[in-house]
Coordinates of C-alpha atoms in Angstrom, one line a residue:
Chain A
M919 CA 18.5 23.6 -45.6
T920 CA 17.5 20.5 -44.5
A921 CA 17.6 20.9 -40.4
R922 CA 14.4 19.5 -39.1
T923 CA 12.1 22.3 -37.9
A924 CA 10.9 22.0 -34.4
P925 CA 7.4 20.1 -34.4
V926 CA 4.3 22.3 -34.2
R927 CA 2.2 20.2 -31.7
T928 CA -1.5 20.5 -30.6
A929 CA -1.7 22.6 -27.5
P930 CA -2.0 20.3 -24.4
D931 CA -5.6 21.5 -23.9
E932 CA -6.8 21.9 -27.2
V933 CA -6.4 17.9 -28.0
R934 CA -9.8 16.5 -29.3
T935 CA -8.6 13.1 -31.0
V936 CA -6.3 10.6 -29.5
T937 CA -5.5 6.9 -31.1
C938 CA -5.4 3.9 -28.6
V939 CA -3.3 1.0 -30.0
G940 CA -3.7 -2.5 -28.2
A941 CA -7.1 -3.2 -27.2
G942 CA -6.7 -5.4 -24.2
V943 CA -7.5 -4.7 -20.9
I944 CA -4.9 -1.6 -20.7
G945 CA -5.9 -0.6 -24.1
G946 CA -9.5 -0.6 -23.5
G947 CA -9.0 0.9 -20.0
W948 CA -7.2 4.1 -21.7
A949 CA -9.9 4.0 -24.6
A950 CA -12.6 4.4 -21.7
Y951 CA -10.9 7.1 -20.2
F952 CA -10.4 9.2 -22.7
L953 CA -14.0 8.7 -23.7
A954 CA -15.2 9.6 -20.5
R955 CA -13.0 12.9 -20.6
G956 CA -14.7 13.8 -24.0
Y957 CA -11.8 13.1 -26.2
R958 CA -12.8 11.3 -29.9
V959 CA -10.9 7.9 -29.8
R960 CA -9.5 6.0 -32.7
A961 CA -8.5 2.5 -31.9
W962 CA -6.5 -0.6 -33.6
D963 CA -5.3 -3.8 -32.7
P964 CA -4.1 -6.6 -34.8
A965 CA -6.9 -9.1 -33.7
P966 CA -9.8 -9.5 -36.4
D967 CA -12.6 -9.5 -33.3
F968 CA -10.7 -6.8 -31.2
G969 CA -14.0 -4.5 -32.0
T970 CA -16.3 -6.2 -30.1
R971 CA -14.2 -6.8 -27.2
L972 CA -12.7 -3.1 -26.8
R973 CA -16.6 -2.2 -26.4
H974 CA -17.4 -4.8 -24.1
L975 CA -14.4 -3.2 -22.1
V976 CA -15.6 0.4 -22.4
D977 CA -19.4 -0.8 -21.6
A978 CA -17.9 -2.5 -18.6
A979 CA -16.1 0.8 -17.4
W980 CA -18.9 3.2 -18.2
P981 CA -21.0 3.3 -14.9
A982 CA -18.1 3.6 -13.0
L983 CA -16.9 6.7 -15.0
T984 CA -20.3 7.8 -15.0
E985 CA -20.3 7.9 -11.3
L986 CA -17.2 9.8 -11.3
G987 CA -18.5 12.4 -13.5
L988 CA -18.1 12.4 -17.8
A989 CA -16.6 15.6 -18.8
D990 CA -19.1 17.7 -21.4
G991 CA -19.4 16.0 -24.5
A992 CA -18.2 12.4 -23.4
D993 CA -20.1 9.5 -25.4
R994 CA -19.0 6.3 -26.4
A995 CA -19.9 7.0 -29.8
N996 CA -17.1 9.0 -30.3
L997 CA -15.3 5.4 -30.5
T998 CA -13.9 4.5 -33.9
V999 CA -13.0 1.3 -34.6
C1000 CA -10.3 1.3 -37.1
A1001 CA -9.2 -1.6 -39.6
T1002 CA -5.8 -0.4 -40.0
L1003 CA -3.4 1.3 -38.0
A1004 CA -3.1 4.0 -40.7
E1005 CA -6.5 4.7 -40.6
A1006 CA -6.3 5.1 -36.8
V1007 CA -3.6 7.6 -36.7
E1008 CA -5.4 10.0 -39.2
G1009 CA -5.8 13.3 -37.6
T1010 CA -4.9 12.5 -34.1
D1011 CA -3.1 14.4 -31.6
F1012 CA -1.8 11.8 -29.5
V1013 CA -1.1 8.1 -29.7
Q1014 CA -0.8 5.5 -26.7
E1015 CA 0.4 2.5 -27.2
S1016 CA -0.9 -0.9 -24.9
A1017 CA 0.7 -3.9 -26.8
P1018 CA 1.7 -7.1 -24.5
E1019 CA 4.9 -6.6 -22.7
D1020 CA 6.9 -8.1 -25.2
L1021 CA 10.4 -5.9 -25.8
E1022 CA 10.5 -7.1 -29.8
L1023 CA 6.8 -6.9 -30.5
K1024 CA 6.9 -3.2 -29.0
R1025 CA 9.7 -2.6 -31.0
R1026 CA 8.2 -3.4 -34.1
L1027 CA 4.9 -1.8 -33.4
L1028 CA 6.4 1.5 -32.1
A1029 CA 8.3 1.9 -35.4
D1030 CA 4.9 0.8 -37.3
I1031 CA 3.1 3.7 -35.4
D1032 CA 6.4 6.1 -36.1
A1033 CA 6.2 5.6 -39.7
A1034 CA 2.4 6.1 -40.1
T1035 CA 1.9 9.2 -38.1
A1036 CA 2.4 12.9 -38.3
D1037 CA 5.8 13.6 -37.0
H1038 CA 4.5 16.4 -34.8
V1039 CA 2.4 13.6 -32.8
V1040 CA 3.5 12.6 -29.4
I1041 CA 3.4 8.4 -29.1
S1042 CA 3.2 7.1 -25.8
S1043 CA 3.9 3.8 -24.6
S1044 CA 2.2 1.7 -21.5
T1045 CA 4.9 -0.2 -21.1
S1046 CA 5.2 -1.8 -17.2
G1047 CA 9.0 -1.8 -17.2
Y1048 CA 11.0 -1.1 -20.6
P1049 CA 12.9 1.8 -20.8
M1050 CA 12.1 3.9 -24.0
T1051 CA 15.5 3.6 -25.0
D1052 CA 15.1 -0.1 -25.8
M1053 CA 11.9 0.7 -27.6
Q1054 CA 12.7 3.7 -29.8
T1055 CA 15.4 1.9 -31.6
D1056 CA 13.8 1.5 -34.8
C1057 CA 11.9 4.7 -34.7
A1058 CA 12.6 7.3 -37.7
V1059 CA 11.3 10.2 -35.2
P1060 CA 12.4 8.7 -31.9
G1061 CA 12.3 12.2 -30.4
R1062 CA 8.6 12.1 -29.8
T1063 CA 8.2 8.6 -28.4
V1064 CA 7.7 8.3 -24.3
V1065 CA 6.7 6.2 -21.8
G1066 CA 3.4 6.8 -20.4
H1067 CA 2.6 4.0 -17.7
P1068 CA -0.5 3.7 -16.1
F1069 CA -1.7 1.4 -13.4
N1070 CA -4.8 -0.9 -13.5
P1071 CA -7.4 0.1 -14.3
P1072 CA -6.1 3.0 -16.4
Y1073 CA -9.9 4.5 -16.5
L1074 CA -10.1 5.1 -12.7
V1075 CA -6.4 5.3 -11.1
P1076 CA -5.0 8.4 -11.6
L1077 CA -1.1 7.7 -11.6
V1078 CA 0.7 7.8 -14.9
E1079 CA 4.5 7.9 -14.6
V1080 CA 6.0 9.8 -17.8
V1081 CA 9.9 9.3 -18.7
G1082 CA 11.4 9.6 -22.1
G1083 CA 14.4 7.7 -23.8
E1084 CA 18.0 8.5 -24.5
R1085 CA 16.7 9.7 -27.9
T1086 CA 13.5 11.7 -26.8
D1087 CA 13.2 15.2 -27.0
D1088 CA 12.7 17.0 -23.6
D1089 CA 9.9 18.8 -24.9
A1090 CA 8.2 15.5 -25.9
V1091 CA 8.2 14.3 -22.4
T1092 CA 7.0 17.8 -21.4
W1093 CA 4.1 17.8 -23.7
A1094 CA 2.9 14.1 -23.0
S1095 CA 2.8 15.4 -19.1
D1096 CA 0.9 18.4 -19.9
F1097 CA -1.5 16.6 -22.0
L1098 CA -2.0 13.9 -19.7
R1099 CA -2.4 16.3 -16.8
A1100 CA -4.9 18.2 -18.6
A1101 CA -6.6 14.9 -19.5
G1102 CA -7.1 14.9 -15.7
K1103 CA -4.2 12.3 -14.8
S1104 CA -1.9 12.6 -12.1
V1105 CA 1.6 12.7 -13.9
I1106 CA 4.9 11.9 -12.2
T1107 CA 7.5 13.1 -14.4
M1108 CA 10.7 11.4 -14.1
D1109 CA 13.9 12.7 -15.2
R1110 CA 15.8 9.5 -15.9
E1111 CA 15.1 5.9 -17.1
V1112 CA 14.8 3.6 -14.2
P1113 CA 13.7 -0.4 -14.6
G1114 CA 10.3 -0.5 -13.3
F1115 CA 9.6 3.2 -12.7
I1116 CA 8.7 4.4 -9.4
A1117 CA 5.5 2.6 -8.3
N1118 CA 6.2 -0.9 -9.8
R1119 CA 9.6 -0.8 -8.0
L1120 CA 8.2 0.0 -4.6
Q1121 CA 5.4 -2.7 -5.4
E1122 CA 7.6 -5.2 -6.6
A1123 CA 9.8 -4.8 -3.4
L1124 CA 6.8 -5.6 -1.4
W1125 CA 5.6 -8.6 -3.6
R1126 CA 9.1 -10.2 -3.6
E1127 CA 9.7 -10.0 0.3
A1128 CA 5.6 -11.5 0.5
L1129 CA 7.1 -14.5 -1.8
H1130 CA 9.7 -14.9 0.3
M1131 CA 7.5 -15.6 3.0
V1132 CA 5.0 -17.4 1.4
D1133 CA 7.8 -19.7 0.1
A1134 CA 9.2 -19.9 3.3
G1135 CA 6.1 -20.5 5.3
E1136 CA 5.9 -17.7 7.5
A1137 CA 2.8 -16.5 6.2
T1138 CA -0.4 -17.6 3.8
V1139 CA -1.4 -15.5 1.0
E1140 CA -4.6 -14.4 2.8
Q1141 CA -2.5 -13.4 6.0
I1142 CA -0.4 -10.9 3.7
D1143 CA -3.3 -9.7 2.3
R1144 CA -5.2 -9.0 5.5
S1145 CA -1.8 -7.5 6.7
I1146 CA -2.0 -4.7 4.2
T1147 CA -5.9 -4.4 3.6
D1148 CA -6.4 -3.7 7.2
G1149 CA -3.2 -2.4 8.1
P1150 CA -0.6 0.2 6.2
G1151 CA -3.0 -0.3 3.3
L1152 CA -5.4 2.0 5.1
R1153 CA -3.4 4.9 5.2
W1154 CA -1.7 4.7 1.7
P1155 CA -4.7 6.2 -0.3
F1156 CA -3.9 9.5 1.4
Q1157 CA -0.5 9.5 3.0
G1158 CA 2.1 7.5 1.1
P1159 CA 5.0 5.5 2.9
M1160 CA 6.7 8.5 3.5
L1161 CA 4.7 10.9 5.2
T1162 CA 3.0 7.8 7.1
F1163 CA 6.3 7.4 8.7
H1164 CA 6.7 11.4 9.0
L1165 CA 3.5 10.9 11.0
A1166 CA 5.2 7.9 13.0
G1167 CA 8.0 10.0 14.3
G1168 CA 5.4 12.1 16.5
Q1169 CA 5.9 15.8 16.8
G1170 CA 9.5 15.2 15.9
G1171 CA 8.2 14.0 12.4
M1172 CA 10.5 12.2 10.1
A1173 CA 13.8 13.8 11.4
H1174 CA 12.8 11.9 14.7
M1175 CA 12.0 9.0 12.9
L1176 CA 15.0 8.7 11.2
D1177 CA 17.3 9.5 14.0
H1178 CA 15.1 7.4 16.5
F1179 CA 14.5 4.4 14.4
G1180 CA 17.5 4.8 11.7
P1181 CA 19.0 1.5 13.5
S1182 CA 16.0 -0.6 12.9
L1183 CA 17.1 -0.4 9.0
L1184 CA 19.9 -2.7 10.0
S1185 CA 17.2 -5.0 11.6
P1186 CA 16.2 -8.1 9.5
W1187 CA 12.9 -7.2 8.6
T1188 CA 12.9 -7.9 5.2
R1189 CA 15.0 -9.5 2.9
L1190 CA 16.0 -6.1 0.9
D1191 CA 19.6 -4.7 2.7
A1192 CA 18.9 -1.1 3.4
P1193 CA 20.9 1.7 2.1
E1194 CA 23.4 3.2 4.7
L1195 CA 21.6 6.1 6.2
T1196 CA 24.2 9.2 5.2
P1197 CA 23.7 12.7 6.3
G1198 CA 22.6 13.4 2.7
L1199 CA 20.0 11.0 2.5
R1200 CA 18.4 11.7 6.0
D1201 CA 18.3 15.5 5.2
A1202 CA 16.5 14.4 1.9
V1203 CA 14.3 12.5 3.1
V1204 CA 13.2 14.9 5.9
H1205 CA 13.1 18.2 3.5
G1206 CA 11.3 16.0 1.3
C1207 CA 8.6 15.4 4.1
E1208 CA 8.4 19.1 5.1
D1209 CA 8.1 20.1 1.7
E1210 CA 4.9 17.7 1.1
A1211 CA 3.5 18.8 4.4
D1212 CA 3.6 22.0 2.9
G1213 CA 3.3 24.0 6.3
R1214 CA 0.5 21.2 7.7
T1215 CA 1.7 20.4 11.5
V1216 CA 1.8 16.7 12.5
D1217 CA -1.2 17.3 14.6
D1218 CA -3.0 18.5 11.3
L1219 CA -1.8 15.5 9.2
V1220 CA -3.2 13.2 12.3
A1221 CA -6.5 15.0 12.2
E1222 CA -6.2 14.2 8.3
R1223 CA -5.3 10.9 8.4
D1224 CA -8.4 10.0 11.1
R1225 CA -10.7 11.9 8.8
Q1226 CA -9.5 9.7 6.0
V1227 CA -9.1 6.3 7.8
V1228 CA -12.5 6.7 8.9
A1229 CA -14.0 7.5 5.5
L1230 CA -12.0 4.5 4.1
L1231 CA -13.8 2.1 6.3
R1232 CA -17.0 3.6 5.7
A1233 CA -16.2 3.3 2.0
T1234 CA -15.0 -0.1 2.1
G1235 CA -17.7 -1.1 4.1
R1236 CA -15.9 -1.7 7.2
A1237 CA -17.7 0.9 9.5
Chain B
M1303 CA 1.7 -32.2 43.9
T1304 CA 3.4 -28.9 43.0
A1305 CA 2.4 -28.8 38.9
R1306 CA 0.6 -25.6 38.1
T1307 CA -2.7 -26.3 36.9
A1308 CA -3.6 -24.9 33.5
P1309 CA -4.7 -21.1 34.3
V1310 CA -8.4 -20.5 34.1
R1311 CA -8.6 -17.4 32.1
T1312 CA -11.8 -15.0 31.6
A1313 CA -13.6 -16.1 28.7
P1314 CA -12.9 -13.6 25.9
D1315 CA -16.0 -12.5 25.5
E1316 CA -16.7 -12.0 29.1
V1317 CA -13.5 -9.6 29.4
R1318 CA -14.6 -6.3 31.6
T1319 CA -11.1 -4.8 32.5
V1320 CA -8.0 -4.3 30.8
T1321 CA -4.7 -2.7 31.5
C1322 CA -2.7 -0.3 29.3
V1323 CA 0.6 -0.1 30.4
G1324 CA 2.6 2.9 28.7
A1325 CA 0.8 6.0 27.6
G1326 CA 2.6 7.4 24.7
V1327 CA 0.9 7.3 21.1
I1328 CA 0.2 3.9 21.1
G1329 CA -0.5 2.8 24.8
G1330 CA -2.9 5.9 24.3
G1331 CA -4.5 4.8 21.2
W1332 CA -4.9 1.2 22.8
A1333 CA -6.5 2.8 25.8
A1334 CA -8.9 4.9 23.5
Y1335 CA -9.9 2.1 21.5
F1336 CA -10.7 -0.3 24.5
L1337 CA -12.9 2.7 26.0
A1338 CA -14.6 2.7 22.7
R1339 CA -15.3 -0.8 23.0
G1340 CA -17.3 -0.4 26.4
Y1341 CA -14.1 -1.8 28.7
R1342 CA -13.0 -0.3 31.7
V1343 CA -9.1 0.5 31.3
R1344 CA -6.5 0.7 34.2
A1345 CA -3.7 2.6 32.7
W1346 CA -0.3 3.1 34.1
D1347 CA 3.1 4.8 32.9
P1348 CA 6.1 5.8 34.7
A1349 CA 6.4 9.1 33.4
P1350 CA 5.1 11.4 36.6
D1351 CA 2.5 13.7 34.2
F1352 CA 1.2 10.8 32.3
G1353 CA -2.9 11.0 33.1
T1354 CA -2.8 14.2 31.5
R1355 CA -1.3 13.2 28.4
L1356 CA -3.2 10.1 28.2
R1357 CA -6.5 12.0 28.6
H1358 CA -5.4 14.2 25.9
L1359 CA -4.8 11.1 23.8
V1360 CA -7.8 9.9 24.0
D1361 CA -9.9 13.0 23.7
A1362 CA -8.1 13.3 20.5
A1363 CA -9.3 10.2 19.5
W1364 CA -12.8 10.3 20.8
P1365 CA -14.4 12.3 17.7
A1366 CA -13.4 9.5 14.9
L1367 CA -14.2 6.4 17.5
T1368 CA -17.8 8.2 18.0
E1369 CA -18.0 8.6 14.4
L1370 CA -17.3 4.9 14.0
G1371 CA -20.0 4.1 16.6
L1372 CA -19.4 3.4 20.2
A1373 CA -20.0 0.2 22.0
D1374 CA -22.8 -0.1 24.4
G1375 CA -21.7 1.7 27.9
A1376 CA -18.5 3.2 26.3
D1377 CA -17.6 6.0 28.5
R1378 CA -14.3 8.1 28.7
A1379 CA -14.9 7.9 32.6
N1380 CA -14.2 4.2 32.6
L1381 CA -10.5 5.1 32.4
T1382 CA -8.8 4.9 35.6
V1383 CA -5.2 6.4 35.9
C1384 CA -3.1 4.2 38.3
A1385 CA 0.2 5.6 40.3
T1386 CA 1.5 2.1 40.5
L1387 CA 2.0 -0.9 38.1
A1388 CA 0.2 -3.0 41.0
E1389 CA -2.9 -0.9 41.0
A1390 CA -3.3 -0.9 37.3
V1391 CA -3.2 -4.8 37.2
E1392 CA -5.6 -5.0 39.7
G1393 CA -9.0 -7.2 38.7
T1394 CA -7.8 -7.0 35.4
D1395 CA -8.3 -9.7 32.7
F1396 CA -6.1 -8.6 30.1
V1397 CA -2.4 -6.6 30.1
Q1398 CA -1.5 -4.5 26.6
E1399 CA 2.1 -3.3 27.2
S1400 CA 3.3 -0.5 24.7
A1401 CA 6.4 0.8 26.5
P1402 CA 9.1 2.4 23.9
E1403 CA 11.0 0.1 21.5
D1404 CA 14.1 -0.9 23.8
L1405 CA 14.7 -4.7 24.3
E1406 CA 16.2 -4.4 27.5
L1407 CA 13.6 -2.1 28.9
K1408 CA 10.8 -4.1 27.5
R1409 CA 12.4 -7.4 29.0
R1410 CA 12.5 -5.8 32.4
L1411 CA 8.8 -4.4 32.2
L1412 CA 7.3 -7.7 30.9
A1413 CA 9.1 -9.1 34.0
D1414 CA 7.3 -6.4 36.4
I1415 CA 3.9 -6.6 35.0
D1416 CA 4.4 -10.6 35.0
A1417 CA 5.3 -10.3 38.9
A1418 CA 2.4 -7.9 39.5
T1419 CA -0.5 -9.5 37.5
A1420 CA -2.3 -12.7 38.6
D1421 CA -1.0 -15.9 36.7
H1422 CA -4.4 -16.6 34.6
V1423 CA -3.9 -13.0 32.8
V1424 CA -2.4 -12.7 29.3
I1425 CA 0.2 -10.2 28.8
S1426 CA 0.5 -8.7 25.6
S1427 CA 3.1 -6.4 24.1
S1428 CA 2.8 -4.0 21.4
T1429 CA 6.5 -4.4 20.3
S1430 CA 7.2 -3.5 16.4
G1431 CA 9.6 -6.2 16.0
Y1432 CA 11.0 -8.0 19.3
P1433 CA 10.5 -11.5 19.3
M1434 CA 8.6 -12.6 22.4
T1435 CA 11.3 -15.1 22.5
D1436 CA 13.6 -12.3 23.6
M1437 CA 11.2 -10.2 25.8
Q1438 CA 9.7 -13.1 28.1
T1439 CA 13.4 -14.1 29.8
D1440 CA 12.7 -12.7 33.0
C1441 CA 9.2 -13.2 33.5
A1442 CA 8.1 -16.4 36.0
V1443 CA 5.0 -17.1 34.0
P1444 CA 6.3 -16.6 30.2
G1445 CA 3.7 -19.1 29.2
R1446 CA 0.9 -16.1 29.1
T1447 CA 2.9 -13.4 27.4
V1448 CA 2.4 -12.9 23.7
V1449 CA 2.8 -10.3 21.2
G1450 CA 0.1 -8.2 20.0
H1451 CA 1.3 -5.4 17.2
P1452 CA -1.2 -3.0 16.6
F1453 CA -0.9 -0.7 13.7
N1454 CA -1.0 3.3 14.2
P1455 CA -3.4 4.6 14.9
P1456 CA -4.5 1.3 17.3
Y1457 CA -7.9 3.1 17.8
L1458 CA -8.6 3.0 13.9
V1459 CA -6.6 0.5 12.1
P1460 CA -7.9 -3.1 12.7
L1461 CA -4.8 -5.0 12.4
V1462 CA -3.1 -6.9 15.3
E1463 CA -0.5 -9.5 14.6
V1464 CA -0.4 -11.8 17.5
V1465 CA 2.3 -14.4 17.8
G1466 CA 3.8 -16.3 20.9
G1467 CA 7.6 -17.2 22.1
E1468 CA 9.4 -20.1 22.6
R1469 CA 7.9 -20.5 26.4
T1470 CA 4.5 -19.0 25.2
D1471 CA 1.6 -21.4 25.9
D1472 CA -0.4 -22.3 22.6
D1473 CA -3.5 -21.5 24.8
A1474 CA -2.7 -17.7 25.4
V1475 CA -1.4 -17.2 21.8
T1476 CA -5.5 -18.8 20.9
W1477 CA -6.9 -16.6 24.0
A1478 CA -4.9 -13.6 23.0
S1479 CA -6.6 -13.8 19.4
D1480 CA -9.8 -14.9 20.6
F1481 CA -10.2 -12.0 23.1
L1482 CA -9.0 -9.1 20.4
R1483 CA -11.3 -10.3 17.7
A1484 CA -14.2 -9.9 20.3
A1485 CA -12.9 -6.3 20.6
G1486 CA -13.1 -6.0 17.0
K1487 CA -9.4 -6.3 15.8
S1488 CA -8.7 -8.3 12.8
V1489 CA -6.4 -10.6 14.2
I1490 CA -3.6 -12.2 12.4
T1491 CA -2.0 -15.3 14.3
M1492 CA 1.5 -16.4 13.4
D1493 CA 2.5 -19.9 14.1
R1494 CA 6.0 -18.7 14.2
E1495 CA 8.1 -15.8 15.2
V1496 CA 9.3 -13.8 12.1
P1497 CA 11.5 -10.4 12.5
G1498 CA 8.8 -7.8 11.8
F1499 CA 6.1 -9.7 11.7
I1500 CA 4.0 -9.8 8.4
A1501 CA 3.0 -6.3 7.6
N1502 CA 5.9 -4.7 9.1
R1503 CA 8.2 -6.4 6.8
L1504 CA 6.3 -5.9 3.6
Q1505 CA 6.3 -2.0 4.5
E1506 CA 9.9 -2.4 5.2
A1507 CA 11.0 -3.8 1.7
L1508 CA 8.7 -0.6 0.4
W1509 CA 10.0 1.6 2.7
R1510 CA 14.1 0.4 1.8
E1511 CA 13.5 0.3 -1.7
A1512 CA 12.0 4.2 -1.5
L1513 CA 15.1 5.4 0.5
H1514 CA 17.5 3.5 -2.1
M1515 CA 15.3 5.6 -4.9
V1516 CA 15.9 8.8 -2.9
D1517 CA 19.5 8.2 -2.2
A1518 CA 20.1 7.3 -5.8
G1519 CA 18.5 10.3 -7.2
E1520 CA 16.1 8.1 -9.0
A1521 CA 12.4 10.0 -7.1
T1522 CA 11.9 12.6 -4.6
V1523 CA 9.7 12.2 -1.7
E1524 CA 6.8 13.7 -3.0
Q1525 CA 7.1 11.3 -6.1
I1526 CA 7.4 8.1 -4.1
D1527 CA 4.3 9.0 -1.8
R1528 CA 2.4 10.3 -5.0
S1529 CA 3.2 7.4 -6.9
I1530 CA 1.0 5.2 -4.0
T1531 CA -1.4 7.6 -3.3
D1532 CA -2.7 7.9 -6.6
G1533 CA -1.7 4.2 -7.8
P1534 CA -1.3 1.1 -6.3
G1535 CA -2.4 2.2 -2.6
L1536 CA -6.1 2.7 -4.2
R1537 CA -6.2 -0.7 -4.3
W1538 CA -4.7 -2.2 -1.2
P1539 CA -7.3 -0.9 1.5
F1540 CA -9.5 -3.6 0.0
Q1541 CA -7.7 -5.9 -2.1
G1542 CA -4.0 -6.9 -0.9
P1543 CA -1.0 -7.0 -3.3
M1544 CA -1.6 -10.9 -4.0
L1545 CA -5.3 -10.5 -5.3
T1546 CA -4.4 -7.3 -6.7
F1547 CA -1.9 -9.5 -9.2
H1548 CA -4.8 -12.2 -9.2
L1549 CA -6.7 -9.2 -11.3
A1550 CA -3.6 -8.3 -13.2
G1551 CA -3.4 -12.0 -14.5
G1552 CA -6.9 -11.3 -16.6
Q1553 CA -9.3 -14.0 -16.3
G1554 CA -6.4 -16.8 -16.0
G1555 CA -5.9 -14.8 -12.6
M1556 CA -2.8 -15.5 -10.5
A1557 CA -2.0 -18.7 -12.2
H1558 CA -1.7 -16.9 -15.6
M1559 CA 0.0 -13.8 -13.9
L1560 CA 2.5 -16.5 -12.6
D1561 CA 3.4 -18.3 -15.4
H1562 CA 3.3 -15.3 -18.0
F1563 CA 5.4 -13.0 -15.8
G1564 CA 7.1 -14.9 -13.4
P1565 CA 10.2 -14.3 -15.8
S1566 CA 10.1 -10.6 -14.3
L1567 CA 11.0 -11.9 -11.0
L1568 CA 14.7 -11.7 -12.4
S1569 CA 14.2 -8.2 -13.3
P1570 CA 16.0 -5.2 -11.7
W1571 CA 12.9 -3.3 -11.0
T1572 CA 13.9 -3.5 -7.3
R1573 CA 17.2 -4.1 -5.2
L1574 CA 15.6 -7.0 -3.6
D1575 CA 16.5 -10.3 -5.4
A1576 CA 13.2 -12.7 -6.0
P1577 CA 12.8 -16.3 -4.4
E1578 CA 13.0 -19.1 -7.3
L1579 CA 9.6 -19.4 -8.7
T1580 CA 9.6 -23.3 -7.9
P1581 CA 6.2 -25.0 -9.0
G1582 CA 5.6 -25.6 -5.0
L1583 CA 5.7 -21.5 -4.4
R1584 CA 3.9 -21.0 -8.0
D1585 CA 1.1 -23.2 -6.5
A1586 CA 1.0 -22.1 -3.2
V1587 CA 0.4 -18.8 -4.1
V1588 CA -2.2 -19.7 -6.7
H1589 CA -4.4 -21.9 -4.5
G1590 CA -4.1 -18.8 -1.8
C1591 CA -5.8 -16.6 -4.3
E1592 CA -8.1 -19.1 -5.0
D1593 CA -9.1 -19.5 -1.6
E1594 CA -9.3 -16.2 -1.1
A1595 CA -11.2 -15.0 -3.9
D1596 CA -13.6 -18.0 -2.2
G1597 CA -15.5 -18.5 -5.4
R1598 CA -15.9 -14.9 -6.8
T1599 CA -14.8 -15.1 -10.2
V1600 CA -12.2 -12.2 -11.6
D1601 CA -15.3 -10.4 -13.3
D1602 CA -16.7 -10.4 -9.8
L1603 CA -13.7 -9.1 -8.1
V1604 CA -13.0 -6.3 -11.2
A1605 CA -16.6 -5.1 -10.5
E1606 CA -15.9 -5.0 -6.6
R1607 CA -12.2 -3.3 -7.0
D1608 CA -14.0 -0.4 -9.7
R1609 CA -17.0 0.1 -7.1
Q1610 CA -14.1 0.3 -4.0
V1611 CA -11.8 2.7 -6.0
V1612 CA -14.8 5.0 -7.0
A1613 CA -15.8 5.0 -3.0
L1614 CA -12.1 5.8 -2.0
L1615 CA -11.5 8.1 -4.4
R1616 CA -14.7 9.9 -3.4
A1617 CA -13.8 9.2 0.4
T1618 CA -10.5 11.3 -0.3
G1619 CA -11.9 14.4 -2.1
R1620 CA -10.9 13.2 -5.5
A1621 CA -14.1 12.6 -6.9

């Protein structure tokens, strides 16, 4: 009987030791975050002087993390700078890879991590866009490799998008999601690979439209930034774009908004063509908003919005 | 000699009386804002019961406005509900039109406002997308008509985009910008008409990509919203999309970012095709970011970002 038995992973809430591979801004940010949450962190990077740089990154993040509140036992002394990859994955419960965005490099590095790490350990990649299917090709145990895409700075921004590749086991995706949630992250688990995942796609559409506007002389860089910071950006930290439009529909919510303003999807308001607003799409969006509102009326949401915008204006020094 | 003399407008910082035409969510929001800034507000709407609804809107906005700080002399009693348009524009220094988004309706209404209002008074439209060129067609004095596009809720969100039409006098655009700035708004003055102006174009690109994702089953409404509220949305109230990517470039800033990640503009990360990253576009974006950074180093901006994200996490109850 040579069939591999199911891996016995550490329970997500019993993880004590994590490994950070790569000590750039993202890898260093992850290390700082895990240290602040009370984990032991073993780190490795191929650059010979990385230990100094990594400690500098952790030190720079520490005041903000301290202000947010450290977990019991959190200590920068729990960081171990390792001389080799093998040393870094010794006794680890989880590996987060944050190498430069280069497919060949990530493919080789993941294969090296995979070869060095006990089979039951989940390996997560910070890639901002490559599908795991394309990165896990040279791994002997690809079933435990997932994407765990953070946002900069990873020690402050809660979002992590988790998704597997074609050869990833479902239970590894579930485990990574559970562990990162236990570590305090806001996890979005995707059921399929989409280039750019979710947040980067949305961000990229906005960014490309902004580049078109600069290119056409329609707006300056400063105008673009201020149009967001002093406009819709003041709503998005607490009500996303969907719920924002739910409120724009007045008492009728998203249903009124789509039924009334649906035709504006045909307006030349961006270079991006809109999808056809089929009844199915309309209903998916309307029901999604109702689910998200979760019993809160439009009036409730408006009151929340006002309270939060006032708080944000204050927090950002504008009131 | 019948040539019209240049209009003598009230100085922007000496405006005392403004007129709000339209008492829906946007018009009511404008009325509440102007009252809180200490102006006398004269309001009119064709709906017979609009006075009650308008006072309800103002009352709903007042707690937030009070918390932000009322101007000297600000008083809800400075609101005059008028029975006719002619009465509403009597002695006014400025008119803000906030009728439903319907081109024919706005065209007729602006002509009516124009006919009723003294020639020197600037008339501004809250339209979220029509060019003033298409709306001012039936005005006898089109030179004083401008777009003054606010964001919802106009009593809290600072942004107003100001732009004229083909027959608008430059000095009316300047006057409207100066007045709205004197009234406390964050004004972006555009030098040409672009469908959707700036913020709505950026917002619309993101919104359309989000609709595509829901349509294709790639993400749920809740995931889309959370990907923003717990991700890039936490940076946008204080550093717009351009400055955000300036920081993503590390010490090299936007120049490094574009030179290094430029090729990713060809990635299928959104349905929106990117413009060609010509040297001219590259330089415009790089220099725009340097202007905006205004001497602040990347380290300065990172420190500001961390302080602000911590404040936002607190303000939104997540820390």
